[in-house]
Amino acid sequence: MNKKRGFLGSLVYGLKWGLLCGLLSSLPAGAVDRSAKIKDLHHKSWGASDGLPGEVIGVVQTTDGYIWVHTKAGPYRFDGIRFESLASVCQCDRDDATDGWIYASKGGLWIESYYGISRFANDQITAYTVSKACGTATKMEEDLDGIPWALGQSGVCALKGQREFDVIPTPGMPTVTPADIFSDSKGTLWIKNTDGSLYSRARGVSSFRLSQSGSSDAESLTGQSSHTMAQTPDGILWDSGYFGLRRIYEGAEDVDKHPVHFFGAHLNTHRFDRLKPVSLLGTTEMTGVILGDREGSLWLSVRSGLIRVNSPLTLGESKHGNGSLSVYTPEDGLSWDVVWCIFEDREGNIWVGTTSGLDRFSPETFHKAPFPQNRQTQFAIGLSEHGTVYAGNHDTPLAKLNARGIHKFPSLREADTELIHEAADHTIWVARSDEVWKKNGDRFDKVPLPGKWLDARPLAMANAADGSLWVSFQAHGVYRFFEGKWTDETSVLGLRELSTSPAFGSDSAGTIWIAGTKTLYEYRDGRTTKYPLHDKPIVSWDLQAYGDHIWLGGLQQLGLVIDRKLHVIRGEGGENFQRISGVVELPSGDVWFNWDKGAGLVRADEIQRSLKDTNYRVSFQTFSTSDGFEGYGDMSRAPTALLSDDGLVWMATNKGVFWIDPTEYSKRAGTPPPDVAIETLMTSSQLLSVQGNRKLRPNPSNLEIHYTALNFAAPEEVQFQYRLAGVDQHWQVAGTRHEAFYNKLSPGRYTFSVIARNPGGMWSPKPSNFSFQVLPAYYQTWWFRSLLLVLAIGVIWLLFHAQMERSRSEVRGRLSARLQERERIARELHDTLLQGFHGLMFRFQAVSEMLETPDIAGPVLNEALDKADALMIESRERIRDLRYESEQVLPLPEALGAAAEQMSREYSISFKAIVDGTTVSLTPPSARGDLSHRQGSVAQCFSAQ
């Protein structure tokens, strides 16, 4: 901000944005408490370091739940975690850096900038023209009929046709420069002009009517161009400006008897007919932007910052009436003292835009007791009656407090409180580092200790059924105080490990329970009974007995003892609940505990599920700084968590004493979980919007899916789980992370699902889904794979054919070698054996001719020579077969016939051959083998005759 402008100039400049922050929606459970002062609310701010540039001059919420923040750099969308510029959201090249405005309607987000008037919806921007007669539009308002109205320099403008805003006739209202426009709960349209006149047009009526209030104050309002109007749920219209804050009263004679539904309440609507200025901060303070929240309070900007009026109807009606007014300035944490805009979202959070940034006010989950600042030492707390507790520490004297305030005790002005205990008869006992005090009426009396110990630090206190006080002292054991006397009960109880395990308590029947490292001790009616707790040593610091069960909080566990058996409760995400210093069980069965990570809550149904399944890990909630809970509980001051009789849970830490109303919190936490919005898909080379193209390029790498849940009270506590169908078999726990990451997705269609859990522990009833497709590369398509298959088959066939040809060639080679070998053998037989045999036959012939009796031996010798000739012929044929295997032989019938014919001449037997069937030609080797076999058979037949 330019400080030279001053507050007045800044206010004149900024008032025109006020109405844009005045639209409200239905009443949720999280609305800001009307009785709370601004300082009682949880405050958080954002600025340039958080990604929000420039002055915040407008805040609205669109129907999809997003908060839109208008800055000098243009509109930014906000989900409670991160800011995104309009150009980034719409993925368009657009620069809306201007002093324009934004307005949210059912049809989307309206934007006025250098581009004129535009509307952003469904990730698309639609441009509208503005006529010259209308000029630059300064504000917009949508009436109950969904008609957008704009204030131009020359009058009131409305949408004419589809894409143009133009000045429209305003019968009953002169042509003047309008300064403000407002549509009330009944649909009446109010126009405030720069001359101070106020006109209204009822719903369904075409003409405007001058309000009686406007003319009476025209002189004081002349020239005042920047102001705004607002309406509270009771139907009263309020006006703010240089004159201060004014209430427009209804006319009693014109009260409408028919109620209209407004912000969840049935209210009478009225005709507003006269103005009455009221006093703020003792003077007629100049006010700026104004908001009437759903609880009936008024929020206003003033010279010093921000004001909240809890009961505006009391303004000016009593001598000192200030309507429960509270002020919030930069000294209290406001980002700047110049406020441009005040807005209430659907959850009831209050948003304030200033010169330096954005502020949010929301109900505190935990409330801090107003103790003075101390050295951050652990507080001790103890119960009392009527919703009060006692608290103190080494730096703060003992005090009695409740949700409304603190009362100190003069008799205990000194600090150094160690333990506070309330007996069954409501007697209050206070232990300090070396003494014990007993409350009598409104004063405390000192009780002498049993011995002169240098270190008598008390570790725990409890009451037995007879009303006696039991105290465990560090390094000294357990002592009983009864009827003014101390007795050492350490040996009676049979304790040997109390100095290292001070968990110590009693139940409603007066039974004393002590948790050792491995043993649970029960002392009743003078008898001590021991029960084994755990096979490994455990250190317990807080013991709370509830009838038939006991809760143990300690160094390593949150334990539940039922039927003298210990059940260890473990949390999801590997949480084991360590360093617990206080445990409280509500009548509903819910358990609150104080541990080193803040305040914790486990619901009753989760505990029951854990008891049935020892491996089950319970869902739980943790409350920390963002919930108004600060610090941690020191186990040496256990118990640090208590339940007062008015139902409040109190917890003590090193930062103070805090309380929460579990019933009210359950109402707020029981609201439906936030809607989950899947925003974008992003890879290393592509950005997709959920409203646009849903196809990813082939082989996406480093895929990021961004999602969010629109919860603005505690967005940093919303938990997520997601799953990508086809990739994730189970839900993936994302915690508070707003991104999911994947890599190397195959081509195909995918559905991404995400659910959210609100701070109250409720999960989304159904997931938000987003389907998209990963396109295949050319080598991942079906036709390319089919082509590869055909090519592969062809290659295999060619390889097979080549192999067969190779095999045939090898066979032919082997046959050729065999034939060559046969020819060689045949040649040798022919050239040697047969030639020799042939020479022998010639000699036999010569011998035959030399015989003396040729007529007797000659025929026999000639026959032998004939057989030798036949044998010679057959040998030649066999040798020829070795050479020419392909030669044909006589058919079998003819060959057998020839053999039989020869045999018949030799044995003088008649012979006849009969052929039946078809003859088959055989290859020479097989034919000759078969012929030899048949000839042998024929010879046997002839010889047998």
PDB file of C-alpha atoms in Angstrom, residues 638-747:
ATOM      1  CA  ALA A 638      -0.068 -36.616  35.016  1.00  0.00           C
ATOM      2  CA  PRO A 639      -2.949 -36.573  34.742  1.00  0.00           C
ATOM      3  CA  THR A 640      -2.954 -33.695  32.271  1.00  0.00           C
ATOM      4  CA  ALA A 641      -6.446 -34.391  30.877  1.00  0.00           C
ATOM      5  CA  LEU A 642      -9.736 -34.146  32.790  1.00  0.00           C
ATOM      6  CA  LEU A 643     -13.475 -34.160  32.130  1.00  0.00           C
ATOM      7  CA  SER A 644     -15.389 -31.512  34.073  1.00  0.00           C
ATOM      8  CA  ASP A 645     -18.964 -32.091  35.179  1.00  0.00           C
ATOM      9  CA  ASP A 646     -20.288 -29.719  32.518  1.00  0.00           C
ATOM     10  CA  GLY A 647     -18.920 -32.008  29.786  1.00  0.00           C
ATOM     11  CA  LEU A 648     -15.811 -30.035  28.832  1.00  0.00           C
ATOM     12  CA  VAL A 649     -12.467 -31.741  28.279  1.00  0.00           C
ATOM     13  CA  TRP A 650      -9.553 -29.892  29.875  1.00  0.00           C
ATOM     14  CA  MET A 651      -5.890 -30.434  29.020  1.00  0.00           C
ATOM     15  CA  ALA A 652      -2.735 -28.914  30.478  1.00  0.00           C
ATOM     16  CA  THR A 653       0.534 -28.408  28.618  1.00  0.00           C
ATOM     17  CA  ASN A 654       3.691 -26.369  28.995  1.00  0.00           C
ATOM     18  CA  LYS A 655       1.941 -23.577  27.033  1.00  0.00           C
ATOM     19  CA  GLY A 656      -1.173 -23.265  29.178  1.00  0.00           C
ATOM     20  CA  VAL A 657      -4.534 -24.834  29.952  1.00  0.00           C
ATOM     21  CA  PHE A 658      -6.967 -25.602  27.128  1.00  0.00           C
ATOM     22  CA  TRP A 659     -10.538 -26.792  26.918  1.00  0.00           C
ATOM     23  CA  ILE A 660     -12.873 -28.132  24.274  1.00  0.00           C
ATOM     24  CA  ASP A 661     -16.582 -28.857  24.181  1.00  0.00           C
ATOM     25  CA  PRO A 662     -16.747 -32.392  22.708  1.00  0.00           C
ATOM     26  CA  THR A 663     -20.453 -32.064  21.964  1.00  0.00           C
ATOM     27  CA  GLU A 664     -20.019 -28.914  19.920  1.00  0.00           C
ATOM     28  CA  TYR A 665     -16.974 -30.329  18.240  1.00  0.00           C
ATOM     29  CA  SER A 666     -18.862 -33.488  17.279  1.00  0.00           C
ATOM     30  CA  LYS A 667     -21.533 -31.323  15.684  1.00  0.00           C
ATOM     31  CA  ARG A 668     -18.957 -29.533  13.592  1.00  0.00           C
ATOM     32  CA  ALA A 669     -16.963 -32.673  12.903  1.00  0.00           C
ATOM     33  CA  GLY A 670     -20.148 -34.498  11.976  1.00  0.00           C
ATOM     34  CA  THR A 671     -20.734 -32.278   8.981  1.00  0.00           C
ATOM     35  CA  PRO A 672     -20.337 -34.073   5.652  1.00  0.00           C
ATOM     36  CA  PRO A 673     -16.743 -34.544   4.545  1.00  0.00           C
ATOM     37  CA  PRO A 674     -15.494 -32.055   1.974  1.00  0.00           C
ATOM     38  CA  ASP A 675     -16.048 -32.611  -1.691  1.00  0.00           C
ATOM     39  CA  VAL A 676     -12.936 -33.798  -3.476  1.00  0.00           C
ATOM     40  CA  ALA A 677     -12.009 -32.033  -6.688  1.00  0.00           C
ATOM     41  CA  ILE A 678      -9.607 -33.588  -9.173  1.00  0.00           C
ATOM     42  CA  GLU A 679      -7.942 -30.618 -10.821  1.00  0.00           C
ATOM     43  CA  THR A 680      -5.273 -31.538 -13.348  1.00  0.00           C
ATOM     44  CA  LEU A 681      -3.176 -34.343 -14.807  1.00  0.00           C
ATOM     45  CA  MET A 682       0.383 -33.396 -15.604  1.00  0.00           C
ATOM     46  CA  THR A 683       3.257 -35.246 -17.214  1.00  0.00           C
ATOM     47  CA  SER A 684       6.722 -34.102 -18.161  1.00  0.00           C
ATOM     48  CA  SER A 685       5.353 -32.960 -21.533  1.00  0.00           C
ATOM     49  CA  GLN A 686       1.603 -32.407 -21.131  1.00  0.00           C
ATOM     50  CA  LEU A 687      -0.957 -30.707 -18.875  1.00  0.00           C
ATOM     51  CA  LEU A 688      -4.592 -31.818 -18.900  1.00  0.00           C
ATOM     52  CA  SER A 689      -7.597 -30.133 -17.330  1.00  0.00           C
ATOM     53  CA  VAL A 690     -10.445 -32.259 -16.027  1.00  0.00           C
ATOM     54  CA  GLN A 691     -12.868 -30.262 -18.159  1.00  0.00           C
ATOM     55  CA  GLY A 692     -10.953 -30.649 -21.404  1.00  0.00           C
ATOM     56  CA  ASN A 693      -9.036 -33.290 -23.299  1.00  0.00           C
ATOM     57  CA  ARG A 694      -8.719 -36.555 -21.400  1.00  0.00           C
ATOM     58  CA  LYS A 695      -6.135 -38.249 -23.602  1.00  0.00           C
ATOM     59  CA  LEU A 696      -2.503 -38.537 -22.609  1.00  0.00           C
ATOM     60  CA  ARG A 697       0.252 -38.870 -25.154  1.00  0.00           C
ATOM     61  CA  PRO A 698       1.977 -42.237 -25.534  1.00  0.00           C
ATOM     62  CA  ASN A 699       4.409 -43.384 -22.851  1.00  0.00           C
ATOM     63  CA  PRO A 700       3.636 -40.706 -20.233  1.00  0.00           C
ATOM     64  CA  SER A 701       6.462 -40.279 -17.743  1.00  0.00           C
ATOM     65  CA  ASN A 702       6.243 -38.780 -14.248  1.00  0.00           C
ATOM     66  CA  LEU A 703       2.448 -38.541 -14.238  1.00  0.00           C
ATOM     67  CA  GLU A 704       1.132 -36.252 -11.477  1.00  0.00           C
ATOM     68  CA  ILE A 705      -2.549 -36.075 -10.600  1.00  0.00           C
ATOM     69  CA  HIS A 706      -3.489 -33.033  -8.532  1.00  0.00           C
ATOM     70  CA  TYR A 707      -6.564 -33.125  -6.329  1.00  0.00           C
ATOM     71  CA  THR A 708      -7.904 -31.157  -3.391  1.00  0.00           C
ATOM     72  CA  ALA A 709     -10.678 -31.095  -0.810  1.00  0.00           C
ATOM     73  CA  LEU A 710     -12.476 -27.825  -0.255  1.00  0.00           C
ATOM     74  CA  ASN A 711     -12.376 -27.576   3.515  1.00  0.00           C
ATOM     75  CA  PHE A 712     -11.328 -24.099   4.616  1.00  0.00           C
ATOM     76  CA  ALA A 713     -11.561 -24.337   8.398  1.00  0.00           C
ATOM     77  CA  ALA A 714      -8.668 -26.816   8.640  1.00  0.00           C
ATOM     78  CA  PRO A 715      -7.511 -27.708   5.106  1.00  0.00           C
ATOM     79  CA  GLU A 716      -4.110 -28.838   6.329  1.00  0.00           C
ATOM     80  CA  GLU A 717      -5.770 -31.630   8.377  1.00  0.00           C
ATOM     81  CA  VAL A 718      -7.764 -33.233   5.549  1.00  0.00           C
ATOM     82  CA  GLN A 719      -6.554 -36.785   4.814  1.00  0.00           C
ATOM     83  CA  PHE A 720      -6.659 -38.466   1.394  1.00  0.00           C
ATOM     84  CA  GLN A 721      -6.627 -41.927  -0.109  1.00  0.00           C
ATOM     85  CA  TYR A 722      -6.514 -42.656  -3.822  1.00  0.00           C
ATOM     86  CA  ARG A 723      -6.497 -45.551  -6.244  1.00  0.00           C
ATOM     87  CA  LEU A 724      -5.830 -45.960  -9.975  1.00  0.00           C
ATOM     88  CA  ALA A 725      -7.895 -48.842 -11.333  1.00  0.00           C
ATOM     89  CA  GLY A 726      -5.727 -51.323 -13.170  1.00  0.00           C
ATOM     90  CA  VAL A 727      -2.582 -50.256 -11.309  1.00  0.00           C
ATOM     91  CA  ASP A 728      -3.367 -50.095  -7.571  1.00  0.00           C
ATOM     92  CA  GLN A 729      -4.908 -53.157  -5.990  1.00  0.00           C
ATOM     93  CA  HIS A 730      -5.715 -51.296  -2.768  1.00  0.00           C
ATOM     94  CA  TRP A 731      -6.339 -47.727  -1.654  1.00  0.00           C
ATOM     95  CA  GLN A 732      -3.102 -45.771  -1.321  1.00  0.00           C
ATOM     96  CA  VAL A 733      -2.748 -43.675   1.854  1.00  0.00           C
ATOM     97  CA  ALA A 734      -1.676 -40.177   0.809  1.00  0.00           C
ATOM     98  CA  GLY A 735      -2.047 -38.426   4.169  1.00  0.00           C
ATOM     99  CA  THR A 736      -2.324 -34.685   3.608  1.00  0.00           C
ATOM    100  CA  ARG A 737      -0.556 -34.854   0.236  1.00  0.00           C
ATOM    101  CA  HIS A 738      -2.515 -33.348  -2.671  1.00  0.00           C
ATOM    102  CA  GLU A 739      -0.744 -35.239  -5.469  1.00  0.00           C
ATOM    103  CA  ALA A 740      -0.579 -38.789  -6.751  1.00  0.00           C
ATOM    104  CA  PHE A 741       2.396 -39.998  -8.791  1.00  0.00           C
ATOM    105  CA  TYR A 742       2.635 -42.710 -11.445  1.00  0.00           C
ATOM    106  CA  ASN A 743       5.163 -43.666 -14.086  1.00  0.00           C
ATOM    107  CA  LYS A 744       5.243 -45.745 -17.293  1.00  0.00           C
ATOM    108  CA  LEU A 745       1.533 -46.365 -17.752  1.00  0.00           C
ATOM    109  CA  SER A 746       0.659 -48.758 -20.551  1.00  0.00           C
ATOM    110  CA  PRO A 747      -1.821 -47.707 -23.235  1.00  0.00           C
TER     111      PRO A 747
END
